[in-house]
Short mmCIF file of C-alpha atoms in Angstrom, two decimals:
data_model
loop_
_atom_site.label_atom_id
_atom_site.label_comp_id
_atom_site.label_asym_id
_atom_site.label_seq_id
_atom_site.Cartn_x
_atom_site.Cartn_y
_atom_site.Cartn_z
CA UNK A 1136 70.64 58.68 101.90
CA UNK A 1137 74.27 58.73 100.91
CA UNK A 1138 76.21 61.79 102.03
CA UNK A 1139 77.46 64.11 99.27
CA UNK A 1140 80.73 64.83 101.11
CA UNK A 1141 82.62 62.35 103.23
CA UNK A 1142 85.78 62.95 105.24
CA UNK A 1143 87.45 59.86 106.65
CA UNK A 1144 90.24 59.85 109.22
CA UNK A 1145 91.79 63.06 107.95
CA UNK A 1146 95.24 63.92 109.31
CA UNK A 1147 97.14 67.08 108.44
CA UNK A 1148 100.53 68.10 109.82
CA UNK A 1149 102.53 71.27 109.41
CA UNK A 1150 105.98 69.80 110.01
CA UNK A 1151 105.83 68.68 113.66
CA UNK A 1152 102.56 70.44 114.40
CA UNK A 1153 99.46 68.28 114.17
CA UNK A 1154 96.93 70.67 112.62
CA UNK A 1155 94.20 68.07 112.17
CA UNK A 1156 93.93 64.69 113.84
CA UNK A 1157 91.56 61.97 112.75
CA UNK A 1158 88.74 64.24 111.59
CA UNK A 1159 85.61 62.48 110.30
CA UNK A 1160 82.60 64.19 108.78
CA UNK A 1161 79.66 63.43 106.52
CA UNK A 1162 77.58 66.13 104.91
CA UNK A 1163 74.16 65.35 103.40
CA UNK A 1164 72.84 67.08 100.31
CA UNK A 1165 71.18 70.33 101.34
CA UNK A 1166 72.73 70.31 104.78
CA UNK A 1167 74.36 73.39 106.32
CA UNK A 1168 77.24 72.48 108.60
CA UNK A 1169 78.82 75.26 110.64
CA UNK A 1170 82.25 74.78 112.17
CA UNK A 1171 83.14 76.87 115.20
CA UNK A 1172 86.09 76.85 117.55
CA UNK A 1173 88.90 78.98 118.96
CA UNK A 1174 91.48 80.58 116.66
CA UNK A 1175 94.10 78.11 115.53
CA UNK A 1176 91.91 75.09 116.19
CA UNK A 1177 92.28 73.92 112.59
CA UNK A 1178 88.86 74.83 111.21
CA UNK A 1179 90.16 76.92 108.30
CA UNK A 1180 92.80 74.31 107.50
CA UNK A 1181 90.07 71.69 107.52
CA UNK A 1182 88.03 73.70 105.01
CA UNK A 1183 91.09 74.12 102.77
CA UNK A 1184 91.62 70.35 102.86
CA UNK A 1185 88.09 69.84 101.55
CA UNK A 1186 88.91 71.31 98.13
CA UNK A 1187 92.53 70.24 98.02
CA UNK A 1188 94.17 73.61 98.69
CA UNK A 1189 96.04 71.78 101.45
CA UNK A 1190 97.45 68.34 100.85
CA UNK A 1191 96.52 65.93 103.58
CA UNK A 1192 98.85 63.49 105.30
CA UNK A 1193 96.39 60.68 105.87
CA UNK A 1194 92.75 59.86 105.27
CA UNK A 1195 90.37 60.78 102.48
CA UNK A 1196 88.06 63.51 101.31
CA UNK A 1197 85.34 62.13 99.03
CA UNK A 1198 82.83 64.16 97.04
CA UNK A 1199 80.20 62.25 95.08
CA UNK A 1200 82.18 59.01 95.39
CA UNK A 1201 85.27 60.70 93.91
CA UNK A 1202 88.39 61.18 95.99
CA UNK A 1203 89.29 64.89 96.09
CA UNK A 1204 92.13 64.66 98.55
CA UNK A 1205 94.77 63.16 98.41
CA UNK A 1206 94.82 65.00 95.09
CA UNK A 1207 94.86 63.33 91.71
CA UNK A 1208 95.27 64.49 88.13
CA UNK A 1209 91.60 65.42 87.94
CA UNK A 1210 91.66 67.69 90.96
CA UNK A 1211 91.26 70.81 88.79
CA UNK A 1212 88.08 69.42 87.26
CA UNK A 1213 86.65 68.18 90.54
CA UNK A 1214 87.32 71.50 92.24
CA UNK A 1215 84.71 73.24 90.10
CA UNK A 1216 82.08 71.32 92.04
CA UNK A 1217 83.29 72.93 95.27
CA UNK A 1218 82.75 76.66 95.53
CA UNK A 1219 84.85 78.51 98.08
CA UNK A 1220 84.61 82.02 99.48
CA UNK A 1221 87.54 83.42 101.41
CA UNK A 1222 87.98 85.90 104.24
CA UNK A 1223 89.97 88.27 102.00
CA UNK A 1224 87.48 88.15 99.05
CA UNK A 1225 90.35 87.77 96.57
CA UNK A 1226 88.57 89.24 93.62
CA UNK A 1227 90.87 89.80 90.65
CA UNK A 1228 91.85 93.49 91.02
CA UNK A 1229 92.60 93.98 87.32
CA UNK A 1230 89.15 92.86 86.18
CA UNK A 1231 85.79 94.58 86.47
CA UNK A 1232 83.06 93.04 88.62
CA UNK A 1233 81.38 91.41 85.63
CA UNK A 1234 84.70 90.14 84.29
CA UNK A 1235 85.52 88.73 87.72
CA UNK A 1236 82.32 86.73 87.70
CA UNK A 1237 82.48 85.40 84.14
CA UNK A 1238 86.22 84.67 83.90
CA UNK A 1239 85.93 81.13 85.28
CA UNK A 1240 82.77 80.20 83.31
CA UNK A 1241 84.51 81.34 80.11
CA UNK A 1242 87.97 79.86 80.70
CA UNK A 1243 87.20 76.83 82.83
CA UNK A 1244 83.78 75.74 81.62
CA UNK A 1245 84.19 77.20 78.09
CA UNK A 1246 80.73 78.70 78.29
CA UNK A 1247 79.37 81.14 75.78
CA UNK A 1248 80.12 84.74 76.80
CA UNK A 1249 76.61 86.03 76.28
CA UNK A 1250 75.09 83.21 78.25
CA UNK A 1251 77.59 83.58 81.11
CA UNK A 1252 77.14 87.37 81.23
CA UNK A 1253 73.37 86.98 81.39
CA UNK A 1254 73.58 84.62 84.34
CA UNK A 1255 76.24 86.79 85.99
CA UNK A 1256 73.95 89.82 85.83
CA UNK A 1257 71.03 87.85 87.26
CA UNK A 1258 73.17 86.69 90.16
CA UNK A 1259 74.60 90.18 90.73
CA UNK A 1260 71.05 91.51 90.70
CA UNK A 1261 70.14 89.00 93.34
CA UNK A 1262 72.81 90.34 95.72
CA UNK A 1263 71.94 93.92 94.74
CA UNK A 1264 75.10 94.70 92.80
CA UNK A 1265 74.20 94.58 89.11
CA UNK A 1266 74.76 98.37 88.95
CA UNK A 1267 78.43 97.79 89.89
CA UNK A 1268 79.19 95.45 87.00
CA UNK A 1269 81.62 97.78 85.22
CA UNK A 1270 83.44 98.96 88.33
CA UNK A 1271 86.70 97.58 89.65
CA UNK A 1272 86.97 95.75 92.98
CA UNK A 1273 88.84 98.64 94.58
CA UNK A 1274 85.79 100.85 94.08
CA UNK A 1275 83.58 98.55 96.18
CA UNK A 1276 83.22 98.26 99.94
CA UNK A 1277 84.31 95.10 101.72
CA UNK A 1278 80.76 93.84 102.04
CA UNK A 1279 80.09 94.44 98.35
CA UNK A 1280 83.32 92.68 97.37
CA UNK A 1281 82.39 89.69 99.46
CA UNK A 1282 78.96 89.49 97.83
CA UNK A 1283 80.65 89.52 94.42
CA UNK A 1284 82.97 86.73 95.61
CA UNK A 1285 79.89 84.69 96.52
CA UNK A 1286 78.39 85.31 93.08
CA UNK A 1287 81.70 84.31 91.47
CA UNK A 1288 81.50 80.97 93.28
CA UNK A 1289 77.77 80.49 92.55
CA UNK A 1290 78.03 80.92 88.79
CA UNK A 1291 80.09 77.72 88.61
CA UNK A 1292 77.02 75.80 89.88
CA UNK A 1293 78.94 74.09 92.67
CA UNK A 1294 77.48 71.12 94.47
CA UNK A 1295 78.81 72.35 97.75
CA UNK A 1296 79.90 75.78 99.02
CA UNK A 1297 82.66 76.42 101.54
CA UNK A 1298 82.74 79.70 103.47
CA UNK A 1299 85.94 80.53 105.31
CA UNK A 1300 85.28 83.29 107.87
CA UNK A 1301 83.71 85.40 105.16
CA UNK A 1302 82.84 88.27 107.50
CA UNK A 1303 86.03 88.32 109.58
CA UNK A 1304 87.64 91.13 107.56
CA UNK A 1305 84.50 93.26 107.34
CA UNK A 1306 83.46 96.37 109.24
CA UNK A 1307 80.62 95.47 111.62
CA UNK A 1308 77.96 97.33 109.65
CA UNK A 1309 78.76 95.27 106.56
CA UNK A 1310 78.59 91.88 108.20
CA UNK A 1311 74.83 91.68 107.95
CA UNK A 1312 74.53 92.24 104.17
CA UNK A 1313 76.88 89.32 103.56
CA UNK A 1314 75.33 87.00 106.11
CA UNK A 1315 71.87 87.64 104.68
CA UNK A 1316 73.08 86.39 101.29
CA UNK A 1317 74.51 83.25 102.91
CA UNK A 1318 71.28 82.75 104.83
CA UNK A 1319 69.20 83.01 101.65
CA UNK A 1320 71.43 80.37 100.03
CA UNK A 1321 70.84 78.07 103.00
CA UNK A 1322 67.09 78.57 102.65
CA UNK A 1323 67.10 77.49 99.02
CA UNK A 1324 68.64 74.20 100.06
CA UNK A 1325 72.29 74.56 99.14
CA UNK A 1326 74.86 72.29 100.71
CA UNK A 1327 77.32 74.37 102.68
CA UNK A 1328 80.18 74.10 105.13
CA UNK A 1329 80.72 77.36 106.96
CA UNK A 1330 83.53 78.42 109.27
CA UNK A 1331 82.56 81.48 111.29
CA UNK A 1332 83.04 83.43 114.50
CA UNK A 1333 79.55 84.92 114.33
CA UNK A 1334 77.71 82.79 116.88
CA UNK A 1335 74.26 84.31 116.34
CA UNK A 1336 74.64 83.67 112.62
CA UNK A 1337 75.85 80.12 113.24
CA UNK A 1338 72.76 79.46 115.31
CA UNK A 1339 70.46 80.88 112.64
CA UNK A 1340 71.95 79.19 109.59
CA UNK A 1341 73.18 75.79 110.82
CA UNK A 1342 71.52 72.41 110.57
CA UNK A 1343 74.45 71.06 112.52
CA UNK A 1344 77.25 72.63 114.55
CA UNK A 1345 80.74 71.16 114.69
CA UNK A 1346 82.96 72.35 117.51
CA UNK A 1347 86.67 71.92 116.90
CA UNK A 1348 89.62 72.43 119.22
CA UNK A 1349 93.24 71.36 118.96
CA UNK A 1350 92.77 69.90 115.49
CA UNK A 1351 89.96 67.53 116.51
CA UNK A 1352 86.19 67.52 116.45
CA UNK A 1353 85.26 67.82 120.12
CA UNK A 1354 81.52 68.01 119.88
CA UNK A 1355 78.74 68.14 117.32
CA UNK A 1356 75.02 68.52 117.42
CA UNK A 1357 71.95 70.55 116.60
CA UNK A 1358 72.51 74.30 117.06
CA UNK A 1359 69.94 74.68 119.81
CA UNK A 1360 71.54 71.82 121.78
CA UNK A 1361 75.05 73.08 121.26
CA UNK A 1362 74.36 76.68 122.23
CA UNK A 1363 71.96 75.96 125.11
CA UNK A 1364 73.54 72.89 126.67
CA UNK A 1365 77.02 72.10 125.35
CA UNK A 1366 78.09 68.61 126.31
CA UNK A 1367 81.78 69.24 126.82
CA UNK A 1368 83.69 71.47 129.22
CA UNK A 1369 85.75 72.90 126.35
CA UNK A 1370 82.72 73.92 124.31
CA UNK A 1371 81.23 75.52 127.41
CA UNK A 1372 84.35 77.58 128.01
CA UNK A 1373 84.49 78.55 124.33
CA UNK A 1374 80.90 79.79 124.35
CA UNK A 1375 81.46 81.70 127.60
CA UNK A 1376 84.24 83.65 125.91
CA UNK A 1377 81.60 85.33 123.73
CA UNK A 1378 79.70 86.71 126.73
CA UNK A 1379 80.56 90.07 128.18
CA UNK B 709 128.56 132.09 74.77
CA UNK B 710 129.48 131.54 71.16
CA UNK B 711 126.42 130.91 68.97
CA UNK B 712 128.65 130.14 65.99
CA UNK B 713 130.35 127.32 67.91
CA UNK B 714 126.99 125.88 68.95
CA UNK B 715 125.65 125.78 65.39
CA UNK B 716 128.94 124.28 64.25
CA UNK B 717 128.90 121.47 66.84
CA UNK B 718 125.16 120.82 66.63
CA UNK B 719 125.24 118.31 63.73
CA UNK B 720 127.93 116.29 65.52
CA UNK B 721 125.69 116.05 68.58
CA UNK B 722 122.74 115.00 66.44
CA UNK B 723 124.82 112.17 65.01
CA UNK B 724 125.96 111.12 68.48
CA UNK B 725 122.40 111.43 69.75
CA UNK B 726 121.12 108.88 67.26
CA UNK B 727 124.01 106.52 67.91
CA UNK B 728 123.33 106.74 71.66
CA UNK B 729 119.65 106.07 71.15
CA UNK B 730 120.31 103.17 68.80
CA UNK B 731 122.72 101.41 71.11
CA UNK B 732 120.75 102.38 74.18
CA UNK B 733 117.50 100.89 72.95
CA UNK B 734 119.13 97.77 71.55
CA UNK B 735 120.77 97.24 74.94
CA UNK B 736 117.46 97.86 76.72
CA UNK B 737 115.67 95.40 74.43
CA UNK B 738 118.31 92.80 75.30
CA UNK B 739 117.97 93.61 79.01
CA UNK B 740 114.20 93.15 78.85
CA UNK B 741 114.61 89.80 77.15
CA UNK B 742 117.08 88.66 79.81
CA UNK B 743 114.81 90.15 82.49
CA UNK B 744 111.70 88.27 81.40
CA UNK B 745 113.47 84.94 80.93
CA UNK B 746 115.40 85.32 84.22
CA UNK B 747 112.34 86.36 86.21
CA UNK B 748 110.34 83.41 84.88
CA UNK B 749 113.18 81.04 85.77
CA UNK B 750 113.23 82.41 89.32
CA UNK B 751 109.44 82.51 89.62
CA UNK B 752 109.02 78.88 88.60
CA UNK B 753 112.11 77.91 90.60
CA UNK B 754 113.66 76.06 87.64
CA UNK B 755 116.45 73.92 89.09
CA UNK B 756 120.08 74.75 88.20
CA UNK B 757 119.01 77.70 86.00
CA UNK B 758 117.75 79.55 89.10
CA UNK B 759 121.22 79.32 90.64
CA UNK B 760 122.84 80.59 87.45
CA UNK B 761 120.41 83.52 87.24
CA UNK B 762 121.02 84.42 90.88
CA UNK B 763 124.80 84.40 90.43
CA UNK B 764 124.45 86.48 87.25
CA UNK B 765 122.19 89.05 88.94
CA UNK B 766 124.52 89.51 91.91
CA UNK B 767 127.61 89.67 89.71
CA UNK B 768 126.28 92.32 87.34
CA UNK B 769 124.35 94.39 89.85
CA UNK B 770 127.41 94.72 92.05
CA UNK B 771 129.98 95.77 89.45
CA UNK B 772 130.08 99.08 87.56
CA UNK B 773 129.16 99.13 83.88
CA UNK B 774 132.56 100.64 83.09
CA UNK B 775 134.33 97.60 84.52
CA UNK B 776 131.98 95.25 82.66
CA UNK B 777 132.65 97.08 79.39
CA UNK B 778 136.42 96.86 79.95
CA UNK B 779 136.13 93.11 80.46
CA UNK B 780 134.08 92.67 77.28
CA UNK B 781 135.97 95.13 75.10
CA UNK B 782 139.57 94.61 76.24
CA UNK B 783 139.33 91.26 78.04
CA UNK B 784 137.53 89.04 75.56
CA UNK B 785 139.99 89.69 72.67
CA UNK B 786 142.68 88.16 74.90
CA UNK B 787 140.80 84.84 74.68
CA UNK B 788 140.26 85.32 70.96
CA UNK B 789 136.84 87.01 70.94
CA UNK B 790 136.97 90.38 69.25
CA UNK B 791 133.78 92.40 69.45
CA UNK B 792 133.12 95.79 67.83
CA UNK B 793 132.57 98.77 70.12
CA UNK B 794 128.91 99.00 69.04
CA UNK B 795 128.16 95.38 69.87
CA UNK B 796 130.17 95.67 73.05
CA UNK B 797 127.99 98.60 74.12
CA UNK B 798 124.77 96.71 73.39
CA UNK B 799 125.96 93.56 75.17
CA UNK B 800 127.35 95.48 78.15
CA UNK B 801 124.19 97.51 78.61
CA UNK B 802 122.02 94.45 78.03
CA UNK B 803 123.84 92.39 80.64
CA UNK B 804 123.88 95.14 83.24
CA UNK B 805 120.26 96.06 82.53
CA UNK B 806 119.21 92.41 82.48
CA UNK B 807 120.32 91.97 86.08
CA UNK B 808 118.15 94.91 87.14
CA UNK B 809 115.23 93.84 84.96
CA UNK B 810 115.24 90.30 86.40
CA UNK B 811 114.73 91.80 89.86
CA UNK B 812 112.09 94.30 88.71
CA UNK B 813 110.00 91.69 86.90
CA UNK B 814 110.47 89.06 89.58
CA UNK B 815 109.29 91.50 92.25
CA UNK B 816 106.24 92.23 90.11
CA UNK B 817 105.45 88.51 89.95
CA UNK B 818 105.95 87.93 93.66
CA UNK B 819 103.85 91.00 94.55
CA UNK B 820 100.73 89.05 93.54
CA UNK B 821 99.37 87.53 96.77
CA UNK B 822 99.20 83.72 97.09
CA UNK B 823 95.51 84.09 97.93
CA UNK B 824 94.90 85.18 94.33
CA UNK B 825 96.20 81.82 93.15
CA UNK B 826 94.16 79.98 95.76
CA UNK B 827 90.90 81.68 94.91
CA UNK B 828 91.53 80.96 91.22
CA UNK B 829 92.35 77.31 92.01
CA UNK B 830 89.08 77.02 93.91
CA UNK B 831 87.25 78.19 90.78
CA UNK B 832 88.79 75.33 88.79
CA UNK B 833 91.48 77.20 86.85
CA UNK B 834 94.58 75.26 85.86
CA UNK B 835 97.99 76.54 87.00
CA UNK B 836 98.74 77.72 83.46
CA UNK B 837 95.45 79.63 83.20
CA UNK B 838 96.14 81.23 86.57
CA UNK B 839 99.55 82.40 85.43
CA UNK B 840 98.32 83.99 82.20
CA UNK B 841 94.96 85.35 83.39
CA UNK B 842 95.57 86.24 87.02
CA UNK B 843 99.25 86.54 87.92
CA UNK B 844 100.85 87.96 84.78
CA UNK B 845 98.48 90.92 84.25
CA UNK B 846 98.87 91.98 87.88
CA UNK B 847 102.64 91.48 87.77
CA UNK B 848 102.89 93.74 84.71
CA UNK B 849 100.92 96.45 86.50
CA UNK B 850 103.02 96.35 89.65
CA UNK B 851 106.33 95.77 87.85
CA UNK B 852 106.10 98.51 85.23
CA UNK B 853 107.19 101.47 87.39
CA UNK B 854 110.42 99.65 88.28
CA UNK B 855 111.00 98.63 84.66
CA UNK B 856 110.57 102.22 83.45
CA UNK B 857 112.93 103.51 86.15
CA UNK B 858 115.46 100.95 84.88
CA UNK B 859 115.02 102.11 81.28
CA UNK B 860 115.82 105.70 82.26
CA UNK B 861 118.77 104.57 84.37
CA UNK B 862 120.15 102.50 81.47
CA UNK B 863 119.81 105.33 78.95
CA UNK B 864 121.88 107.49 81.29
CA UNK B 865 124.42 104.72 81.76
CA UNK B 866 125.21 104.96 78.03
CA UNK B 867 127.45 107.90 78.99
CA UNK B 868 130.23 105.47 79.96
CA UNK B 869 130.35 104.13 76.39
CA UNK B 870 132.85 106.89 75.62
CA UNK B 871 135.40 104.84 77.55
CA UNK B 872 135.47 102.23 74.78
CA UNK B 873 135.60 104.94 72.06
CA UNK B 874 131.97 104.72 71.06
CA UNK B 875 131.10 108.11 69.57
CA UNK B 876 128.11 108.71 71.83
CA UNK B 877 127.00 112.07 73.29
CA UNK B 878 129.53 112.00 76.13
CA UNK B 879 132.41 111.09 73.81
CA UNK B 880 131.47 113.87 71.38
CA UNK B 881 131.32 116.48 74.15
CA UNK B 882 134.66 115.42 75.65
CA UNK B 883 136.25 115.28 72.21
CA UNK B 884 135.07 118.77 71.23
CA UNK B 885 136.14 120.25 74.57
CA UNK B 886 139.57 118.71 74.10
CA UNK B 887 139.86 120.16 70.60
CA UNK B 888 138.39 123.66 70.96
CA UNK B 889 138.09 124.44 74.70
CA UNK B 890 134.46 125.64 74.27
CA UNK B 891 133.60 123.98 77.55
CA UNK B 892 130.40 125.91 78.33
CA UNK B 893 128.85 125.48 74.89
CA UNK B 894 129.77 121.80 74.65
CA UNK B 895 128.44 120.92 78.09
CA UNK B 896 125.21 122.87 77.53
CA UNK B 897 124.61 120.97 74.32
CA UNK B 898 125.36 117.73 76.16
CA UNK B 899 122.77 118.45 78.86
CA UNK B 900 120.25 119.56 76.24
CA UNK B 901 120.56 116.36 74.25
CA UNK B 902 120.31 114.10 77.29
CA UNK B 903 117.13 115.90 78.32
CA UNK B 904 115.69 115.62 74.83
CA UNK B 905 116.46 111.91 74.95
CA UNK B 906 115.08 111.19 78.43
CA UNK B 907 112.18 113.56 78.98
CA UNK B 908 109.86 111.75 76.53
CA UNK B 909 110.70 108.43 78.23
CA UNK B 910 109.82 109.83 81.66
CA UNK B 911 106.61 111.35 80.31
CA UNK B 912 105.66 108.13 78.56
CA UNK B 913 106.45 106.25 81.77
CA UNK B 914 104.11 108.30 83.93
CA UNK B 915 101.44 108.09 81.25
CA UNK B 916 101.63 104.29 81.14
CA UNK B 917 101.65 104.07 84.93
CA UNK B 918 98.49 106.17 85.19
CA UNK B 919 96.84 104.24 82.40
CA UNK B 920 97.37 100.76 83.82
CA UNK B 921 97.21 101.55 87.52
CA UNK B 922 93.43 101.93 87.56
CA UNK B 923 92.49 98.29 87.76
CA UNK B 924 94.65 97.27 90.64
CA UNK B 925 95.66 100.27 92.69
CA UNK B 926 94.73 99.99 96.34
CA UNK B 927 92.55 96.92 95.89
#
């Protein structure tokens, strides 16, 4: 089967600093790929390259046989197929929860308001937040905001979802409610690329683990293999850093 | 205190009051226009124009209004441009205010975090849609307190108009004191009229701030 997302020889520099060096990755439809690695290893930058938020210096990112990065005139249109959820939620503070969710369907996809609102409420219901629809983001907890951010990405019917450390800014007791939503998405067969520091979650959700360090993919494999018997010294040391 | 003097001067103050308001608000309207255009130029980093706006802002923020008025009122006629005192007041206030408004509006625009743009981009919005739907509404909310503070400051600055013989409140008070020596009465009336002019603006300002703050405050 052809992969839905292909990354070929991706290079990304920040001036003299080589953030990503020759990164290659293929993601199959329905696959959940989790990227782990020490801070500053380039995993978030890599995710941002996948939907063209960062311009790349060499290589290609291909979604459905269409080149996403290096960017082209159609990048705005292609981006709708890639949902992204960020560490800092980034809901629109001047809009209510419902407005946050339907703004892109209305403005970008020119959908009918009634139809978009109906779907928005169903999705909010699914993450247990339909009763918050008329509140503003500031009235919600971090975990609730992040669940709304996930809904806001889902309503665009993306072919692939990117999660960039979505629990890193949350209080510990709120991490679970967000991860459970992500886990349920994985179970229904969504294609996802997830960057996380939650190792137990990575193990539970991943079909494949990618370990990055120094801007390169060092190791990849099935979660059980990676967490039980990492092949490389660097991965071993990284995993040890999570033990007390 | 001479009640007879007060009732005698009162109509003169009313006249000056309306002149001050007229010129004040025309100047403020001009300053807002300059402010919006200038802030957009800086926000979108328009080449050449950005440099001009920056020079303008520094020049007018760092010189007193009185000096600017002297240049416009007494200086320009020397190069053949004669402007009436009224227009001079509007232009002077507009140019001074514009330099403050550019900064107030620009700071509102730059207060919107880059991550807002990025999350909107990831949803497929175009840059133009992001500006009108995401950045501008938030910039208005965070920029309004500074803009209102500027409006109050500019209305008070009208008091230097008397230096170019505009018959505003300050000119009227000084004139009457010079003629009749009723210093206490004249100054009391002066304070009274400034308060009557500015209190509603302050009240309206806090009302607007409370009204719009709700959506964004403390996200």
